[in-house]
Amino acid sequence: MPLGIDDALPFAVVLPAVAAVAAVVMPHWGRAVGLVGGLMTAAAVVVIAFGNRVGGPIRYALGGWPAPLGIELAADGLAVVMLALVATVMLTAGVYALRYFDHDGGAEPALFWPLALLLWTGLNALALSADAFNVYVTLEVVSLAGVGLCALGGRGEAIVAALRYLLAGMLASLLYLLGVALLYVEHGTLDIATLAQVAVTGAAGFVAVPCILAGLALKAALFPLHFWLPAAHANANAPVSALLSALVVKAALYLVLRWWLAGLGMGLGPILVQLLGALGAAAVLWGSVQALVAARLKLSVAYSTVAQMGYLFLLFPLAANPTTASTAWAGIVYLVVAHGLAKAALFLASGSVLRAHGHDRLGELAGLLPRSPITKFAIGLSGVSLIGLPFSGGFVGKWLLLNAAIVSGQWWWVALIFAGSLLAAAYVFRIVALLFAQSESPIDVAPQHSPMLMELPALGLALAAVGLGFAYPALESTLALPDMLGDHAR
Amino acid sequence: MTTVQWLPLAVISASLVPGLMNFFLGEERHGTRVALNIAAAVLKLTLVVVMLAGVSSGEIYEVRVRLLPTADLVLHADALSLLFVTLSASLWLLTTLYAVAYLDGSSHRSRFFGFFSLCVSATAGIALAGNLLTLLLFYEALTLATYPLVVHRGTQEALAAGRLYLAYTLSGGMVLLIAVAWLRSLVGPLDFVPGGLLREHYVDATKLVVIFALLVIGFGVKAALVPLHGWLPRAMVAPAPVSALLHAVAVVKAGVFGIVRVVYDVYGIDLAQSLGVLGPLAVFASVTIVWGSVRALQQDELKKRLAFSTVSQVAYIALGTAVLGPIATIGGLVHLVHQGLMKITLFFCAGNLAETLGIHHVSEMRGVGRRMPLTMTAFTVAAFGMIGIPPIAGFISKWYLGLGAVSVGAHWVLGVLMISTVLNAAYFLPTVYAAWFQEPEDPWPRESVSTRTIETRWMLLLPPLVTGAAALAAGLLAGGSLSPLAWAQFIVAQEYRP
Amino acid sequence: MTGLGYVVVGLVLAAMGIWGVVVLAHPLRKLLALNILGSGVFLVLVAVADRGAGQAVDPVPHALVLTGLVVAVSATALGLVLMLRSDDDRAAPSRDQSDDKGVG
Amino acid sequence: MTPAAPWQAVLLIAAPTLPLALTLLAASRGRLADLALRMAPWAALPALAAVAWADAVEVSVTWLMLGSHLGLDATGRAFLGFTAFLWLTAGIYARSYLTHDPSARRFFVFFLLSMSGNLGLIVALDALTFFLFFTLMSLASYGLVVHERTPENLRAGRVYIVLAILGEVLVFAGIVLVVAASGYTFPIAHREASSLAVGLLLVGFGIKAGALPVHVWLPLAHPAAPTPASAVLSGAMIKAGLLGWLRFLPLGVVELPGWGTTAVAVGLLGALYGVVAGLSQRDPKVVLAYSSVSQMGYLTMAVGLGLLAPALWPAVLATIVLYATHHALAKGTLFLGVGAAAGPRWLVVPALVLPALALAGASLTSGASAKAALKGVFFAVSMPGSEWLGALFTVATFGTALLMGRFLVVLSVRADTQHTIGGMAWGAWLVTVLAVATAALWIPGAQLVTAPEALWPVLVGGMVSLLLWRYGPRLEAWPRVVRVPPGDILDPLARWGMPVLHKALSGERWIERFERRGTIAVADQGRVLAVAARRTERRLHDWRLVGIALFLTLLSMVAVLLWA
Amino acid sequence: MNLLLGLADLVLGASLIGLGWSALCTRDLFAGCVRFIAFGLVMALVWARLRAPDIALAEAAIGAGLTGALLLAALRGIGVSGWARPGEDRDATEEPRP
C-alpha cells in the first residue's frame, strides 16, 4: 500500500516517541537521536501542513478502526498551526540546548532528549486527537514530560517548583477527567465534538463543564490559578523554560480552543463567557504587574506568560458574538503562535544572559548584558511582539482582538487591551532599558561570550515572531474559522 | 501616467537597509560606517528629489501590500508626503554629518547610527503612508526607533527620560490604535483621499467627534501639544543630533503630520468644520503655543529652552491646520519645513556650544559670539526666524497664519500670534544679547576643541550654517518657485479643490 | 442502583481528594490525595459502565481506567522522586543559601 | 507709476542693498572689512541719486519674499531725500567721530544695517517689504543705542528693544488686518481698514514715532547712542513711524472720527508734554529727544486730522511731508551740533541758534513755513475746540523756543567733550547747517513766512531763556523745580511692574518643585505598591488560597450555568 | 441476595471513604501510607464487584502494590528528620538574596 499524505499523521506521533525510546536506550547518542528524530518529525509536520493546505483537513484511523472505538487522528487548520509551532520551537530549543548545557564544561542531563522527545510526542498527539479521553492521556504525557524537564539537572528551587508543578498539573488533569467522566455518565460518549454540543444540556453538565473549564484553567495557569507557573518556568533550564512557556501551557489552551470550537462556547451563555473573559483580564493585569515588579529576569518573563495567557481567554467573550467570531478566533490563534515564538526567544535569550553572568537579578544587570547585538536584538524584537507593537505577530493578534472587541461593542475589552499593552510595554522596556544602561560599576566585568549556537536560535525565533506580522495574508486561509471547524465539528 | 512602485520602497529602504547594516558593523570600523551613512543619506536624498520631480509632474507612486484583513500597507507619494519626506531626507544628511563629528570618539556609535537610520526610515514611512493604518504602523515604529536614541547615554537620567518618553508615546500610540480600529470598523479601509475619505460615508457624528478627539490625542502626544508634552523637555538628555532630529524632523513632526493628515485627508475640511472639531483643536494648539513659550522663558538650560520652544512652535502647524481656509493652511504646512530648518539649526548650534566650549546654560553664553561667530550667526538667524522676524522663514509662516486667520474672521488667532511673538522674543533675544553684546567673563566651562583656523570642527560647523542659510533663503526667496512655500501652495491647491 | 451508589462514593472520594491536595501540607499526603481523587474519578466511570445485572458491560470506561491507573502510578512515582530530591536539597542548607540558586 | 529703466532700477535697488552689502563686508575680517568701513559713509549716495533720478518709477521682484515692489512716489521721494541726506552727513560725521573708538567696526555694522532698513522702508511699495525693512531698522538700531555699553546705555537698550518688539508685533498685526481686508500686499490699499487695524497701527508705529505714552524709550535711547547715531535716530528713523502711518492708515479714504480725535489729542498732549519734560533736563541730547517727542506730537496731530477729514488729506499730506523734512534737517543738525560743541563752543553754539530758530518756527525759516501750513490745514476744518487752536499753537511755539533756549544753555554749559571731530565731520555738519538755513528756499512746498505771529513767541521764548540763564536758579537746581527723569513714566512703571513680572516668570520654581515632588511621590508610591504586589502574589501561592479560588471559580461557574 | 449485595456495597463504599479519609488525616505518615494500601485493596474489591476484573487485577498490582511499595520506599528515603516544615510550600519565586 503506497503511503498517502494521511499516513504522515501517525508518523508525527510515533517518530518522536521512537526517538525518545532510542535516546533512553542509547544515552551517548542522545543528541544525534534527538536531532535526527526531531528533523524527521518536522518533516512529517511539513507534509501534514502541505496536505492540509492542498486538500483540507486530513483524517487517519489508527489501526483501521473508525472513530467511536478506535483512535482517530485528524489534522485541521488549528492542529496544523499547533504542530508547526511545536516543531519550530522544539527544533530551535534543541539546537540551543546543544551548547547551553555544555559550554561551560557542564554535561547535558541524560534525560533531556528523551523527555523533550516525549513532550513532543505528547504535544503532537494532543494536537491530532479528537477524543476527550485520549486528550486526557496526552495531556498527562505532556505534563509528566514537562515536570521531568523542569526538574532536569536543576537544583533546589527547580525541584521544588517541579513538584508543585506536578501536583497542580495532576489536580488539573483529574479535574478535567472528572468532568469528562460526568459527561460520559450523562451522554455515553467521549467525542469532543459531540460532547461539546450537548454538554450543558444535561444535569451533569452543570458540574462537568465547570470541572473541565477549571481543570483546563489550572493547567493553562489562568489567574488566580497560576501559582505553580512562575517558579516552574523561571527555575528550569533556559531551553526547558522556552518549551514550557511556549508550548506546554498552550497544550491546555489548545484543548480550550478545541472545546470551544466544537461548540461549547456557544452553550455557556453570556454571563459565563464574560466571567471567563474577566478572569483572563485579571490575569493580564496581575501577571503584567508581577512581571513588572519581579526581581529576576526569568521570573519576569515567566509572569509575562501568565499575562499573555490571560489574553487568550478573551476568546470566550469575543468569539461568542457571531459577527466577530472569526476575527476573534484568528486573533487568538495568532496570539498563541506569536506568543509561543516570542516567549521562547525571550527565554532562550535570558538563558544566554544568565549563563554569561551567573545570575539574572535585574537590579545588577545594568549595562552588563551581552555585547553581541544578536541577543540584544532577540530580546528587543521578542519584546516588541509581546507588547504587540507593529510590525510583529503580536500586533496582528492584538489588532484582530481589538477589532473584534470594537465591532461587538465590548468596550471594556478594548480598555483591557489598552492597559495590557501598556503594562506589557512597561515590563518589556524594563528589561530592554538594561541593554542601554551604562554599567554602574567602573570595573567592567567582561561577560562570557555566548556561543553563536545559543544566540542565533533566540534571534531566529524573535525574527519569526516579528515576521509573523507580515504573514497574515499567507495564513489567512488556515486561520479562517470554517476551515478550522473542519473535521472536529462534524 | 504610470504607477511606479519601486520608488517609495526604495526611499524607505535607502535608510532602512544601511541602518540595519550599521548594527553588524564593528564598533571600530569608523570609516566604513561614516561612508555607509553618508552614502545612504545622499542616495536617499537623490531618490526623494527624483520623486519630487515626478510628483510635481503628476506621476503616481504607490505600493500596496496586504497586511491585515481589509487593511493594506500602502505607501503613496502625494504632495504632502513629499513636503515631509524631502525635509527629513535633506536634514538627515546634514544631521548625519553633524553626528559623525559630534560623536567622534564616543562609544556605541554603531548602535547610534543604526537607530538613527531606522528613525529616519520610520519617518519616511509616516510621510509616505497612504492610509491611516500604515501611518499608525510607522508611527509606532518611530517610537521604537527613537527610544534607543533617547536613552543613548545610558545614564540614570537618560533612562528615566526614556521611560517617560515611552509612557507618553506608547499610551498615545494605543489611543491611536483604538481610534484607527474603531474608524476602520465603521467605514472600512482608511486610504487617504484629498478632501477627506469620510466624505463618502455616513457615520454618526458623535462617534466621529470622539474618534477625532482620540486621533488628535494620539498624534498630539508626539506633537507635544500641552498637556501631552511632558516627555519632550526631559528627552533633552539625548545627544544634540538626536534632539535636533527629534525636534526638527522626526518625532514632533510625525505627530503634527498625523494631525494634518487626519484633518485634510481623513475627515476633510468640510466635515471637520461641520462637526465643530476644528475650533477646539485651534484652542488646544493656541494654549500650547502660549504655555510652551512661557515655560521656555523660565528655563536657563539652553536645550530645555529650545525644547519648550519646540512645544510652542510645532503647535503653529496644528493651529494652521485647525484654522479654516487655504491661507492659514499654507502657513501651517510651510511651517512644517520652516520650523524644521530653524529648530535644527538651533540645536546644532546648542550642540556646538556644548561640544566645543561646554556651554549648557543661557547664563554661560556671555560673549560667545566673539569666540564662535559663525555658529552664533546661524543661531541668531534661526532665533530671529523663530520670533518671526522678516525675511527669515518663520515670518512667512506667521504671516500666512495671521492672514489666514483674519481672512476667515478668527481674529483671536492674531492675538495668539502676537503674544507668542512677544514671548518668543523674550526668551530668544536674551540668548542673542548675551552672545553678542556681553563680555565673556571666565574661561569657558570646558573648552575641548581648539582649532586655529575655525571656531570648531568643520563638520560641526557646516550643518548649522547650511540649515541657517536655508532658513533664511526659505523666507527670503519664498516667492520663488522652488521654495517650501510654493510647494505648500501646491498642496493646498489640491486639498481645497472643490 | 448499585452504579449510582458508587458514583456517589466516587464523587465523595474525588471531593476528598481535592480537599486533601489543597489543604494538606505534606507533599506525600498531597500525592495520596491525588490518588484518591483519581480513584474517585475512575469509580465514577466504571460505575456507569456497569449498566446493571443482565446487561453487557460497557468496555470503553474499563479501557480508560486501565490507562488512567498507569498514568496515575507514573505520576505518583515522579512525584515521589521529586519529593525525595527536594528533601535531599533541603538537607544541604548551604546550597539553599548559595547565590546561584536561580541558575538553571 | 512706470516701470523703471535699468539704471533707475539699479539705483532703487542699490539704495537699501548697498549698505546691506557693506554690512556683510564689514562683518568679515581683514582687508575687505577695512574697505567696507571706508565706503560706509558714502553708502547713502545711491539713495540720494535715486531721489534725483528715479522719480515715480517701480521695480518688481516676484521671487523675493512674497513678491517685492520697490519704487518712489512723491511722499517716498521727499522722505528718501531728507533721510538719505541725514544718513550721508551722519555717516561722514561718524567716520571721524569714531576714529579712536576700538569698536568702530561694530558701530558701522549696525549703522549700515539701520541705514539699509531706513532707506529700504522708504522705497518699499508693498506691505511686506516695508515691514521687512522697518524691522531691520528697528532691530539694528539697538546696536547703535547700546554701542557704548555703559549701564545706562544697556538700560536704554533694554527699554528700546522691549518697545521695539512690541511695536513690531502691533504693526505686524495691523498690517495683517490691512492686507486681509484688501486681499493683496501691493499696492497697499485701504478699502475697509477696520477700527482694530487702525488702532494697532497707530500704537505700533506710534512707538517708533515717539507718540505719547509709548514715547518712553525715546528720551533714553536717542541720547544713549553716539552722536551721529542720535542724529539719524531722531532725525530720520523716527520718521519711519510716521511713514508707516502714511502708508498703512486709511488716510483720505475713510473717516474715523474716534481714532482721529484720539490722535489729535495725543499729538497735542505730546507737543506740550515734550516741552515740559524737556525743560527739566540737564543733558543736551535728552533735551533734544524731548523736543522730538514734542515735534512728533504736531505730526501726530496732522495724521489725526487726516483721519478726521479725509477730504482734506492732500493738503494735510503736503504739510506733513514739509514738516517732516524740516524737522529732520533741523533735528539732525542740532544733534550733530552737540558733538561739534566739543570743539570751539563760541562758534558752534551761535551756529546752532539757526536750526534752533528753525525748529521753533521763527520767521523765514522752514519751521515757520511748516507751522504755517499746519495751522492752515487745522483751521480748514471745524472741530470742537478749534477756536483755541491758534492760542495753543502760539503757546506751543513759545514752548519750543523756550526748549531750544534751554538746549543752547545746557549745551554751552556741558557739552560732550570726549569726542573730537575732524575736518570731514565739520564739513558735513556745516553742510547741514547750511541746508537748514536755506531750507525754506528749496524744500518743495515751503514758503518764506514773514508773519509776526511766527516771530514774537520765538523771540519771547528766547528772551525768557536768556533771562533764566542769566538770573534764574543755577542749572543744577532746575530739576528741583520740575523733576522729570528721562523716560518719565518708565521709572514708576518699572519699579512696580518688574517685581510682578519676575514673580510671574519665576513660576518655574513651583512648577519644577511640583514636578520633582510628584516624581518622588510616584516613585515612592510605586515602590510601596511593588512590595505590596509581591507580598500579595506570595499569598496567592499558598495552596489553601488556591483551593479557595478554585472552589469559588467552580462554584460561580456552576451557579451561572444553573441560573441561566 | 440483593440485600446482602447492597450491604456489601454499603460496607465497601463506607470503608473506601473511611480508609481514604484516614489515609489523608493520620498524623503518622507511615500509617497513612499503610491505610492507602488498604484503600487500594478495597478498591480492587469494588472493581470486582462492578464486574471489572481486569481493573481489579490492575488495581491490586499497580494501585495498591506498586504505588504502595513506592510510597513506603519514599518514606524510608525521607527518614524521620525530614519535612519538619512542608517543603513544597516553599515558594520558589521568592527573591534570592542579593
Short mmCIF file of C-alpha atoms in Angstrom, two decimals, chain D residues 237-554:
data_model
loop_
_atom_site.label_atom_id
_atom_site.label_comp_id
_atom_site.label_asym_id
_atom_site.label_seq_id
_atom_site.Cartn_x
_atom_site.Cartn_y
_atom_site.Cartn_z
CA MET D 237 14.42 106.89 11.84
CA ILE D 238 11.73 108.47 13.94
CA LYS D 239 10.04 109.43 10.66
CA ALA D 240 9.76 105.77 9.73
CA GLY D 241 6.90 105.54 12.20
CA LEU D 242 5.30 108.50 10.52
CA LEU D 243 5.77 106.97 7.10
CA GLY D 244 4.20 103.79 8.40
CA TRP D 245 1.12 105.75 9.32
CA LEU D 246 1.04 107.42 5.94
CA ARG D 247 1.40 104.12 4.14
CA PHE D 248 -0.98 101.94 6.09
CA LEU D 249 -3.67 104.10 7.65
CA PRO D 250 -6.75 104.67 5.54
CA LEU D 251 -5.93 108.32 5.29
CA GLY D 252 -8.03 110.17 2.82
CA VAL D 253 -10.19 107.13 2.34
CA VAL D 254 -12.27 106.57 5.41
CA GLU D 255 -13.42 108.95 8.08
CA LEU D 256 -12.60 107.63 11.52
CA PRO D 257 -13.62 110.33 13.98
CA GLY D 258 -12.86 108.27 17.04
CA TRP D 259 -9.28 107.45 16.19
CA GLY D 260 -8.80 110.83 14.53
CA THR D 261 -9.78 112.73 17.64
CA THR D 262 -7.66 110.47 19.77
CA ALA D 263 -4.64 111.04 17.56
CA VAL D 264 -5.10 114.79 17.59
CA ALA D 265 -5.47 114.82 21.34
CA VAL D 266 -2.49 112.57 21.89
CA GLY D 267 -0.42 114.63 19.47
CA LEU D 268 -1.31 117.85 21.17
CA LEU D 269 -0.55 116.39 24.54
CA GLY D 270 2.78 115.14 23.20
CA ALA D 271 3.64 118.51 21.74
CA LEU D 272 3.10 120.20 25.10
CA TYR D 273 4.41 117.45 27.30
CA GLY D 274 7.65 117.18 25.31
CA VAL D 275 8.35 120.78 26.13
CA VAL D 276 7.55 120.48 29.79
CA ALA D 277 9.55 117.31 30.28
CA GLY D 278 12.41 118.57 28.15
CA LEU D 279 12.79 121.77 30.09
CA SER D 280 13.83 119.96 33.21
CA GLN D 281 16.64 118.00 31.55
CA ARG D 282 20.32 118.52 32.09
CA ASP D 283 21.69 116.59 29.16
CA PRO D 284 21.53 118.47 25.84
CA LYS D 285 20.75 115.30 23.93
CA VAL D 286 17.89 114.45 26.26
CA VAL D 287 16.52 117.93 25.76
CA LEU D 288 16.64 117.35 22.03
CA ALA D 289 14.99 113.97 22.41
CA TYR D 290 12.08 115.50 24.28
CA SER D 291 11.93 118.14 21.63
CA SER D 292 11.49 115.32 19.14
CA VAL D 293 8.63 113.97 21.20
CA SER D 294 7.10 117.39 21.09
CA GLN D 295 7.62 117.89 17.37
CA MET D 296 6.32 114.44 16.52
CA GLY D 297 3.28 115.45 18.50
CA TYR D 298 2.48 118.00 15.79
CA LEU D 299 2.82 115.38 13.14
CA THR D 300 0.62 113.01 15.10
CA MET D 301 -1.97 115.75 15.22
CA ALA D 302 -1.75 116.12 11.46
CA VAL D 303 -2.25 112.39 10.96
CA GLY D 304 -5.21 112.56 13.29
CA LEU D 305 -6.59 115.33 11.18
CA GLY D 306 -6.26 113.10 8.14
CA LEU D 307 -8.38 110.51 9.89
CA LEU D 308 -10.95 113.12 10.83
CA ALA D 309 -11.25 114.80 7.47
CA PRO D 310 -10.45 112.59 4.50
CA ALA D 311 -11.33 115.28 2.07
CA LEU D 312 -8.58 117.47 3.38
CA TRP D 313 -5.96 114.79 3.06
CA PRO D 314 -3.93 116.00 0.06
CA ALA D 315 -3.28 119.29 1.80
CA VAL D 316 -2.52 117.59 5.08
CA LEU D 317 -0.14 115.20 3.40
CA ALA D 318 1.76 118.01 1.79
CA THR D 319 2.02 119.68 5.16
CA ILE D 320 3.22 116.53 6.81
CA VAL D 321 5.90 115.99 4.21
CA LEU D 322 7.04 119.57 4.58
CA TYR D 323 7.06 119.41 8.35
CA ALA D 324 8.85 116.11 8.42
CA THR D 325 11.56 117.31 6.10
CA HIS D 326 12.04 120.44 8.08
CA HIS D 327 12.20 118.65 11.38
CA ALA D 328 14.58 116.02 10.08
CA LEU D 329 17.05 118.61 8.90
CA ALA D 330 16.81 120.80 11.96
CA LYS D 331 16.96 117.96 14.48
CA GLY D 332 19.78 116.25 12.67
CA THR D 333 21.79 119.43 12.62
CA LEU D 334 21.14 120.06 16.29
CA PHE D 335 22.24 116.59 17.30
CA LEU D 336 25.35 116.73 15.20
CA GLY D 337 26.00 120.09 16.74
CA VAL D 338 26.11 118.55 20.20
CA GLY D 339 29.13 116.64 19.04
CA ALA D 340 30.61 119.64 17.32
CA ALA D 341 30.32 121.63 20.53
CA ALA D 342 33.23 119.66 21.84
CA GLY D 343 35.31 121.91 19.65
CA PRO D 344 35.13 125.70 19.58
CA ARG D 345 31.98 126.28 21.51
CA TRP D 346 31.88 130.01 20.83
CA LEU D 347 31.45 129.15 17.18
CA VAL D 348 29.21 126.18 17.44
CA VAL D 349 26.61 127.44 19.87
CA PRO D 350 25.79 130.54 17.87
CA ALA D 351 25.69 128.47 14.71
CA LEU D 352 23.20 126.21 16.40
CA VAL D 353 20.89 129.10 17.01
CA LEU D 354 19.90 128.82 13.37
CA PRO D 355 18.45 125.32 13.48
CA ALA D 356 17.03 126.12 16.91
CA LEU D 357 15.16 129.02 15.45
CA ALA D 358 14.01 126.88 12.58
CA LEU D 359 12.68 124.30 14.97
CA ALA D 360 10.88 126.90 16.99
CA GLY D 361 9.35 128.22 13.78
CA ALA D 362 10.83 131.66 13.56
CA SER D 363 10.01 133.71 10.50
CA LEU D 364 11.85 132.99 7.28
CA THR D 365 12.83 129.54 8.43
CA SER D 366 11.46 126.27 7.17
CA GLY D 367 9.90 125.85 10.60
CA ALA D 368 7.76 128.90 10.10
CA SER D 369 6.61 127.61 6.77
CA ALA D 370 5.83 124.17 8.17
CA LYS D 371 3.94 125.55 11.13
CA ALA D 372 2.02 127.92 8.97
CA ALA D 373 0.98 125.09 6.70
CA LEU D 374 -0.02 123.02 9.67
CA LYS D 375 -2.06 125.82 11.14
CA GLY D 376 -3.63 126.31 7.75
CA VAL D 377 -4.94 122.79 7.47
CA PHE D 378 -6.14 122.83 11.04
CA PHE D 379 -8.11 125.98 10.56
CA ALA D 380 -9.65 124.49 7.44
CA VAL D 381 -11.58 122.01 9.48
CA SER D 382 -14.04 122.83 12.17
CA MET D 383 -13.95 120.71 15.21
CA PRO D 384 -14.76 121.20 18.85
CA GLY D 385 -12.25 123.47 20.45
CA SER D 386 -10.72 124.71 17.22
CA GLU D 387 -11.17 128.28 18.44
CA TRP D 388 -8.45 127.51 20.94
CA LEU D 389 -6.14 126.21 18.30
CA GLY D 390 -4.49 129.50 17.47
CA ALA D 391 -3.67 130.14 21.05
CA LEU D 392 -2.47 126.65 21.54
CA PHE D 393 -0.12 126.90 18.61
CA THR D 394 1.25 130.11 19.97
CA VAL D 395 1.81 128.56 23.37
CA ALA D 396 3.46 125.57 21.75
CA THR D 397 5.73 127.74 19.66
CA PHE D 398 6.65 129.67 22.73
CA GLY D 399 7.37 126.40 24.49
CA THR D 400 9.56 125.16 21.69
CA ALA D 401 11.52 128.36 21.73
CA LEU D 402 11.93 128.00 25.47
CA LEU D 403 13.10 124.45 24.99
CA MET D 404 15.59 125.44 22.33
CA GLY D 405 16.86 128.13 24.59
CA ARG D 406 17.23 125.59 27.30
CA PHE D 407 19.10 123.35 24.89
CA LEU D 408 21.59 126.02 23.96
CA VAL D 409 22.12 126.90 27.58
CA VAL D 410 22.65 123.33 28.62
CA LEU D 411 24.90 122.72 25.69
CA SER D 412 27.10 125.65 26.40
CA VAL D 413 27.45 124.51 29.99
CA ARG D 414 28.06 120.84 29.47
CA ALA D 415 28.91 119.65 26.02
CA ASP D 416 30.24 116.29 25.09
CA THR D 417 33.98 116.69 25.38
CA GLN D 418 35.03 113.12 24.98
CA HIS D 419 34.86 113.05 21.24
CA THR D 420 36.53 115.49 18.99
CA ILE D 421 35.67 115.53 15.36
CA GLY D 422 37.84 116.07 12.35
CA GLY D 423 37.61 118.10 9.19
CA MET D 424 35.24 115.87 7.27
CA ALA D 425 32.80 115.92 10.14
CA TRP D 426 32.97 119.66 10.40
CA GLY D 427 32.31 119.87 6.75
CA ALA D 428 29.33 117.58 6.98
CA TRP D 429 27.91 119.50 9.88
CA LEU D 430 28.34 122.80 8.18
CA VAL D 431 26.52 121.43 5.18
CA THR D 432 23.61 120.55 7.37
CA VAL D 433 23.64 123.96 8.99
CA LEU D 434 23.60 125.47 5.58
CA ALA D 435 20.81 123.22 4.49
CA VAL D 436 18.70 124.23 7.45
CA ALA D 437 19.45 127.86 6.93
CA THR D 438 18.27 127.73 3.38
CA ALA D 439 15.62 125.12 3.77
CA ALA D 440 12.73 127.48 3.37
CA LEU D 441 14.03 128.27 -0.07
CA TRP D 442 14.39 124.84 -1.55
CA ILE D 443 12.14 122.40 0.26
CA PRO D 444 9.31 121.75 -2.15
CA GLY D 445 6.16 123.42 -0.92
CA ALA D 446 7.94 125.67 1.57
CA GLN D 447 7.43 129.39 1.52
CA LEU D 448 9.12 132.25 3.18
CA VAL D 449 6.84 133.18 6.05
CA THR D 450 7.19 136.65 7.41
CA ALA D 451 4.13 136.86 9.59
CA PRO D 452 4.86 138.44 13.01
CA GLU D 453 2.99 135.76 14.93
CA ALA D 454 5.69 133.44 13.71
CA LEU D 455 8.32 135.59 15.27
CA TRP D 456 7.24 137.06 18.58
CA PRO D 457 6.60 133.87 20.55
CA VAL D 458 10.03 132.72 19.46
CA LEU D 459 11.64 135.94 20.48
CA VAL D 460 9.85 135.97 23.81
CA GLY D 461 10.81 132.40 24.41
CA GLY D 462 14.41 133.14 23.57
CA MET D 463 14.46 136.15 25.85
CA VAL D 464 12.97 134.19 28.73
CA SER D 465 15.57 131.54 28.25
CA LEU D 466 18.31 134.07 28.22
CA LEU D 467 16.97 135.73 31.34
CA LEU D 468 16.60 132.48 33.12
CA TRP D 469 20.11 131.56 32.25
CA ARG D 470 21.47 134.83 33.46
CA TYR D 471 19.31 135.42 36.52
CA GLY D 472 17.41 132.27 37.21
CA PRO D 473 18.39 129.43 39.53
CA ARG D 474 21.53 127.61 38.63
CA LEU D 475 21.34 124.89 36.11
CA GLU D 476 21.63 122.07 38.58
CA ALA D 477 18.77 123.44 40.57
CA TRP D 478 16.30 123.29 37.74
CA PRO D 479 15.28 119.72 38.13
CA ARG D 480 14.30 120.50 41.67
CA VAL D 481 11.63 122.75 40.31
CA VAL D 482 10.25 120.38 37.71
CA ARG D 483 11.70 116.96 38.10
CA VAL D 484 11.13 114.63 35.19
CA PRO D 485 13.58 111.79 34.90
CA PRO D 486 14.43 110.76 31.35
CA GLY D 487 11.92 108.16 30.35
CA ASP D 488 9.48 109.81 32.77
CA ILE D 489 6.70 107.30 33.45
CA LEU D 490 9.04 104.40 32.92
CA ASP D 491 10.61 104.52 36.33
CA PRO D 492 7.48 104.05 38.40
CA LEU D 493 6.31 101.50 35.86
CA ALA D 494 9.50 99.55 36.22
CA ARG D 495 9.56 99.89 39.96
CA TRP D 496 6.07 98.44 40.32
CA GLY D 497 5.95 96.29 37.24
CA MET D 498 9.20 94.41 37.29
CA PRO D 499 8.71 92.60 40.59
CA VAL D 500 5.29 91.46 39.42
CA LEU D 501 6.75 90.28 36.15
CA HIS D 502 9.56 88.50 37.90
CA LYS D 503 7.18 86.81 40.21
CA ALA D 504 5.08 85.71 37.29
CA LEU D 505 8.08 84.32 35.50
CA SER D 506 9.60 82.60 38.48
CA GLY D 507 6.77 80.14 38.14
CA GLU D 508 9.48 77.77 37.13
CA ARG D 509 10.33 77.17 40.69
CA TRP D 510 6.95 75.96 41.78
CA ILE D 511 6.27 74.04 38.60
CA GLU D 512 9.53 72.23 38.90
CA ARG D 513 9.18 71.67 42.59
CA PHE D 514 5.77 70.25 41.89
CA GLU D 515 7.20 68.01 39.20
CA ARG D 516 10.05 66.85 41.38
CA ARG D 517 7.78 66.15 44.31
CA GLY D 518 5.39 64.39 42.02
CA THR D 519 8.14 62.21 40.63
CA ILE D 520 9.39 61.33 44.07
CA ALA D 521 5.89 60.65 45.29
CA VAL D 522 5.17 58.43 42.33
CA ALA D 523 8.43 56.58 42.77
CA ASP D 524 7.75 56.10 46.48
CA GLN D 525 4.23 55.03 45.82
CA GLY D 526 5.48 52.71 43.12
CA ARG D 527 7.93 51.07 45.47
CA VAL D 528 5.26 50.61 48.12
CA LEU D 529 2.88 49.18 45.57
CA ALA D 530 5.53 46.86 44.20
CA VAL D 531 6.22 45.47 47.64
CA ALA D 532 2.52 45.04 48.23
CA ALA D 533 2.08 43.35 44.89
CA ARG D 534 4.84 40.88 45.57
CA ARG D 535 3.51 40.15 49.01
CA THR D 536 0.03 39.58 47.67
CA GLU D 537 1.38 37.34 44.97
CA ARG D 538 3.22 35.24 47.55
CA ARG D 539 -0.02 34.79 49.41
CA LEU D 540 -1.66 33.66 46.22
CA HIS D 541 0.91 30.89 46.02
CA ASP D 542 -0.49 29.30 49.14
CA TRP D 543 -2.26 26.07 48.27
CA ARG D 544 -5.12 26.90 50.55
CA LEU D 545 -5.82 30.16 48.83
CA VAL D 546 -5.57 28.42 45.52
CA GLY D 547 -8.07 25.90 46.82
CA ILE D 548 -10.48 28.62 47.76
CA ALA D 549 -10.00 30.26 44.38
CA LEU D 550 -10.57 27.00 42.62
CA PHE D 551 -13.65 26.33 44.69
CA LEU D 552 -15.04 29.78 44.06
CA THR D 553 -14.35 29.53 40.37
CA LEU D 554 -16.08 26.21 40.16
#
